């Protein structure tokens, strides 16, 4: 059936699409007439069933005959081949995707070494594989005769039986398209809009489905597969009815339930992989991802080639992802990751645009900023040294450049941007829930529930002596006592606390480095470093901090693995959630601890000249730059973010590339360059890198940490969303390239959402509101400037806060210190005579304190308490206001779109009607046949 006409609704997979009725969109047909017409059309839809049997006879089980393997090369995808015929069989034999007879497609590969001592377990396991109906064939490696490949094929009967057990949803009836009645006014508007669209480009970001016809989805309703109702399903060819990913998933499901030894728990492929009986297990890629011919003129060779051309190639970086094809090839779990990554990247566009606007606003208003003008013109204001002895006195005008740079990030639009990003994080999460609901509907995940998970072998081995009845299956299973579980959790929590203390110790070391090196750089021979000692100290400290972060990440992974195994989680999902939470907590604290120090502690507890606070009564704590602490925070965020993203991208793609290159190099040295392309597909895939042991954990963790950087301190670095956007555009194609070309094909697994990561994202969104409130109130000079403008400046009491009201702010924000009051260990070597020809008597420093000749020398002024009260008030008001907006948005945005909810209900009703009608037609046919044969028919209704 053709596509719906313009204005129809066409969701992919199986939501309801109905054809325009003959009366036209402007008719006055009521709903009952529409329903009757739909039912009439449904009756006319024939049940499509292909009675063709499997091609020729079942495949021969040749597992007993071990062949050394033939030199083969991958060419075309077998889904394009017609069953039968000697030419087809020969082609199937040569493409490396079939058994040697060219008829049985390889659904799964097992790899082991003949020298491995676990021979008996493998033999029992393989006998049970054959007993389940799977067919087997073995090949030896062309590189190493010790390596044996076991090829598995699932016949139609096995696939049907297990597909029914696993509730695999398959297409059973073509969709009926329907366009609801529309008013004349709306039709006229649509006509005008369509005329206007003719002058616009034809959606350059969308993939060309005419050139790539394989992207078209089947417009069919789906239902759980049933062998008793097989006549309901659309089966053109039994060999291609279940796609390759589904076939591999069914075979893997079977292998996980096959015994390899006598005993209650001696079952499943995972245990054999753990004890080394098998070296690897994976489904095959569908051939080569490259072709000599253009995909636009000759079409895609296979789905892998199609994914490479329209998804993993750099030439399509600006186009949408073919998520349905990704899901079809890699499964729903990986498809959901790329759907989330694409949604996150798309949502970064408005955040990056607003952040860039805030930065450009600072650039355009730089010349009109009264504060930076006063700093640049303050040649007569001499600032106190920022470190002991070696740091000289300096003019305030020497920090002119830093004052201008600070204005680029700390200007009038910063508060608006902080509020916007807090709201943006909520909108992102709420609309992702809606997007996920649509994807779950398209991909048949609405009613899908995870199976009862198997118990981890480690848990079984540890607690096999204690058993209790499983409330779901009713079978006895190992049981962990409550006291044992609590004691293990306490030990694990203690380990987490200890590792956090290690992070704090590392930050403490960085603080010591900063306070020590600032004096060293101040006495440096090079004038460039000597005059910019604070910036040099900050830059080198950030780079050292990054190296420490990367080293501690390696340690944290091992510690998190140890603590998670110590807890003895019962199932794999519990293990994964526990490990994920620990790794995120470790890496988040590791990555952001120094940033928190710079944002909220640097320069806050230093004391004042003559009474400095010291670390271990020795090192004077570091002060902020005369232009403020925000410049240090910007440098910290910018350097860490750029270095971290660059390193991650290199490790994600560079490491697999280097390993695969090294493998190919060894093969060329042993067998010659002329034979490198003649390996069968299973050996090519075996030489690729396996997917990470933790699945998608590293990919999610990288993006979640980036999300934290983008939201938590965004008030100090408005360009963070822009950097994240540029990185993600590259990240999507890097990950796609890695999955398609560098990794073995992962098993297609199902999932309904992104799991525990959604809760972590919500936690980061809440934390970002708090941190941005403190950054604006404490780190930036927004509140002190506001207090001065309304209370102490030229416009005091007038209710204005423009640039003219900031005249004199710099002088009012600096306090006076008498040089003779310096401590002996703090007194600078220079007396400051180079400024005026005579020794200096006074210098200035950033604080609100009384002058030395007052009744209470160096005590806090009234302006200090006004600024402190305003800061606290701003934090409270900002947090409550933003949290109210976040909760209001969460309440107003439903998790499920209304039109989707209506379509789901409508489709459920129509599916029930169609199933009833199909069953009725079958019974009527059976009754007619019985009448023809003259047989009595009683109690026909089931």
Steps between C-alpha positions, in 0.01 A plus 500: 500500500631846418604775733239713675413823327627828631357573839468135606678371804775244437676370807749221433458142603138445589299800606176564319510661157172514303424587142303804392140408447341559159286784633804724530626705792219754482210254514253477785536128562445420866722274704270198485514503120880522512514204737272293277714580199813398689347170600390432143851570372648278772283212378634545150860469608617152412708296735840473342663168558766333299469122514853454373699252702864541587725488200544134403589269788626602846868579530737217579664507842871484414637575845679165507704588192755768571605683182808720493298780337507644150626838396182701457407865467186689590300643211125553498244471777307175493166670555511603136540145373216283380468156654605203292718469194863401465613860436347618825653213694846567358467867585388414852798272544742775402363787712587351840152541647373147435588140570701312238180381329406864425148457644526542879575851619743539790312642797771484766871428539681328787879499518726271700854362495575133453772527762247610763453226764121555536428247224244292687284798589499620140405156370204474738397856419515438123304175528227689685512770233418242236231355725329840503477488120783740415727401212876521532807517280866551588788674325860544602666841485715596204739682731530251785394137465452485877199735473169333409187682388164338578228623263141472621177514299144497633242330273149637457346262753744604773460869424121474510495306826729738688359816342166403653662441839682834485188690381682637195267742324465448125292672225159350438283749306554798273405837640195696396560871452244752611497879497261645756244754385635851476341837469516717188694769682775258602515356147554848355780566749668172405480590131668835566770337711566236231539775237748677726697179557562462128738795517696348792776234485372143517601422858874444451533336844267213411628185335401438139262205526451479125871444444517271805182293476614266777420774750128456435331319785225244455165665561360212699341434832695260718403241757682232706590210274284189538536173310133419548405827329779500246247565223451851645858608428643628175756237397642549151807287567570296810875556461464878528190527721721537810772754433864426583501686833190313618644164391822568693304606807294180491812284462668682789186444709525126428873485581441668836272209600706201390681285755867415464540282806293306748384727778235754581704808411718362220313677223542782251752640252608783732645254751695325224641834389591581859685171562679518164330210325420738214713795410237713331135498392344750262254542211644575157504833324303492175805519277732784407420863580666617177410459136668581171176645363316812612207441731291754308535321169526135604334503841629360828678165500369420847373672812852547634598680181182707520575597862851600406388720210204674665611502866869432569642702210627852571325625188159468672596673829217753457225246432264329740591153620321200343386379841269231363785349304730522804237323707449236231874425483623550858184461708284729711751558781766650273231673294371671817850622584541665161144635517581659838835632375335649192225656712756644744704640211193656341396659830849650534437726199285757687727481806811553286332788314400679822844438653669642191262796517601566863867490400444730200296732720805529723716573194268774369458667841869477591575859402206626705580304817574752773676250726754387239556864401584593859734201533683589180530868602606431862870572451523672838356208701775269629393150599658301784715195405307177445768280663774523761828681436558430130178643358535872424253785536300552182279763346133411473511601133737207436197267531309689229499203263368264765228745595383513138508121466300468821234732358457267202367231734373703796259760361136597528381203296667238721214474750247460220714227347528314832121501537462396138737203541321380814169510311668348194617198700142437616354547152765267358412221744123546472498503122737205495236302690252587227750416228579170673129418514469551123811288437374228732172497308673491162731220610242276673633573848183629668381162627843341514625394841838357584514132563576364843876537508734217570700499820866590460734196521708674768191547714405134455846378591509717812152424638421158355462349851211730596188486288147635498206486261489762224161676530473530118623166367424295812840329474769488769785744453808615698423750774713777655426570866403855594785539749753384242363744243507792747857426608616491138320827423666665801844386384423623148380838628818529706703433188310770311561747785870413502531561125324835534757585768771409248345752259499767771864419573581545131325838501693591814820417315396727212430781750849461649646504150317825422610682815862385459543564129342846499806626689732303273348645186509848652881471529539342154762635260264537205305821522194347328459236772606737779239757405227234461593276792139436605385401151805275457427340835135439409581361155766255618284394797210421268721286273645312798148458636390349168784246511405407857136464394590258220728294727243482778231395251697181434527436874133578556390246240690224678373607842140528378529151346639362825233662719217394267616139500538520876130593530407178313203638297244234417443571130690664216273807500557551874874465442488748212301758698730474801813528287354791303415696814847453648684587180290809444547615859875444488553666164262787571678586826840449335416724205324779688675518839762752385231700323297519821811616687569779251135605484419513870822492706778669304566844651213474753696412813835674451467763773645844423847653473669488838281210617505238225359154562759231431501134409671296774612837634745520214354571157286803441175407328463614142311818423286581203626713217432874544236468227320222691492119534276436200791502259655204688171309484468566126852373437436189710179412315628584153826304526349196674203482261710528182770258619250245631293496182808481280644212703170310504455532125854381440461199730159408357618486140878500517538199729285261289661631180849434632409153627330401173793640302741294708293184441494560122874566506572164665279325243682667211836396642389136537291450185597775259314808386329329205285285732389756754157558339418132451402411854144383571268734681522317832878535507485866402256565784709300746799723423294811586485632856223372728257749645595643840455258789258746659291547187389859447623610843801700375294676232228600746748602770688730264181677394359525856822657628488741208138582587619584852770730366245663270249576775667515843742792445349643185458844662879527510560361151213572257691343210477153659182404305665606174807285569272211597300540178810497279633197686171310471473556127837327475411247771196365315701423187795365698277260691321402181828436320625297795189282517485440125867455412719440805295283735353157467127509457347514849206284590171677430341546843182677603446784749213740569704802615851614593475344846665648807654780296170689491496528880860622492405766244219620725742522794746704291214733399417568866866548592549742211238738641679513835851539357404770252327695776821489706721581199298814421471604864851416627745449213391781269476870583136525397364549855768748620441710189125489552533606866733785407272624222188511720654593837840670468545622144402827330148363439444386860133523589391573142417142401743493208791267429652605166866546415490862621404371845823295518734799507738458793421131551861380469626743762212408733576127467863541608624546855813681621793334677796663672822339377671531836240256642631208287620189681872434478455188284255682271690826453595534131861545394407812302391819676302625200723796428494414128146644476544848649870526583434469875413194709130422508307550822166345394376236256154375408336153513160352411276505805255714696703600808559816701823698441797460740437836669139422599380407850487130400783457249431246227155414631212427262310801369121535478522447124644151562193398702267648239675299227491182712127540571430567133694188400308277738169653393587450134585132555168436675290693248682358197472139617133523596408683180683255273373193686143631472547552126652149464213334687243702307654391170510139618133520591390668177687265265339152501728200464289358217382717207122512477486405133725201570277389785194520275673307221608229741142452619365512147758252372432260785132503411562446128751221563243315707243547223740380231606195700135414553420542131803296392401219736143514374619475139713199584209321668270576207755355257533187713121460510476534121772239453320261732176549310677419174646186651160406645628486856295605799623799688401547859641737758715685247536807714812472711 
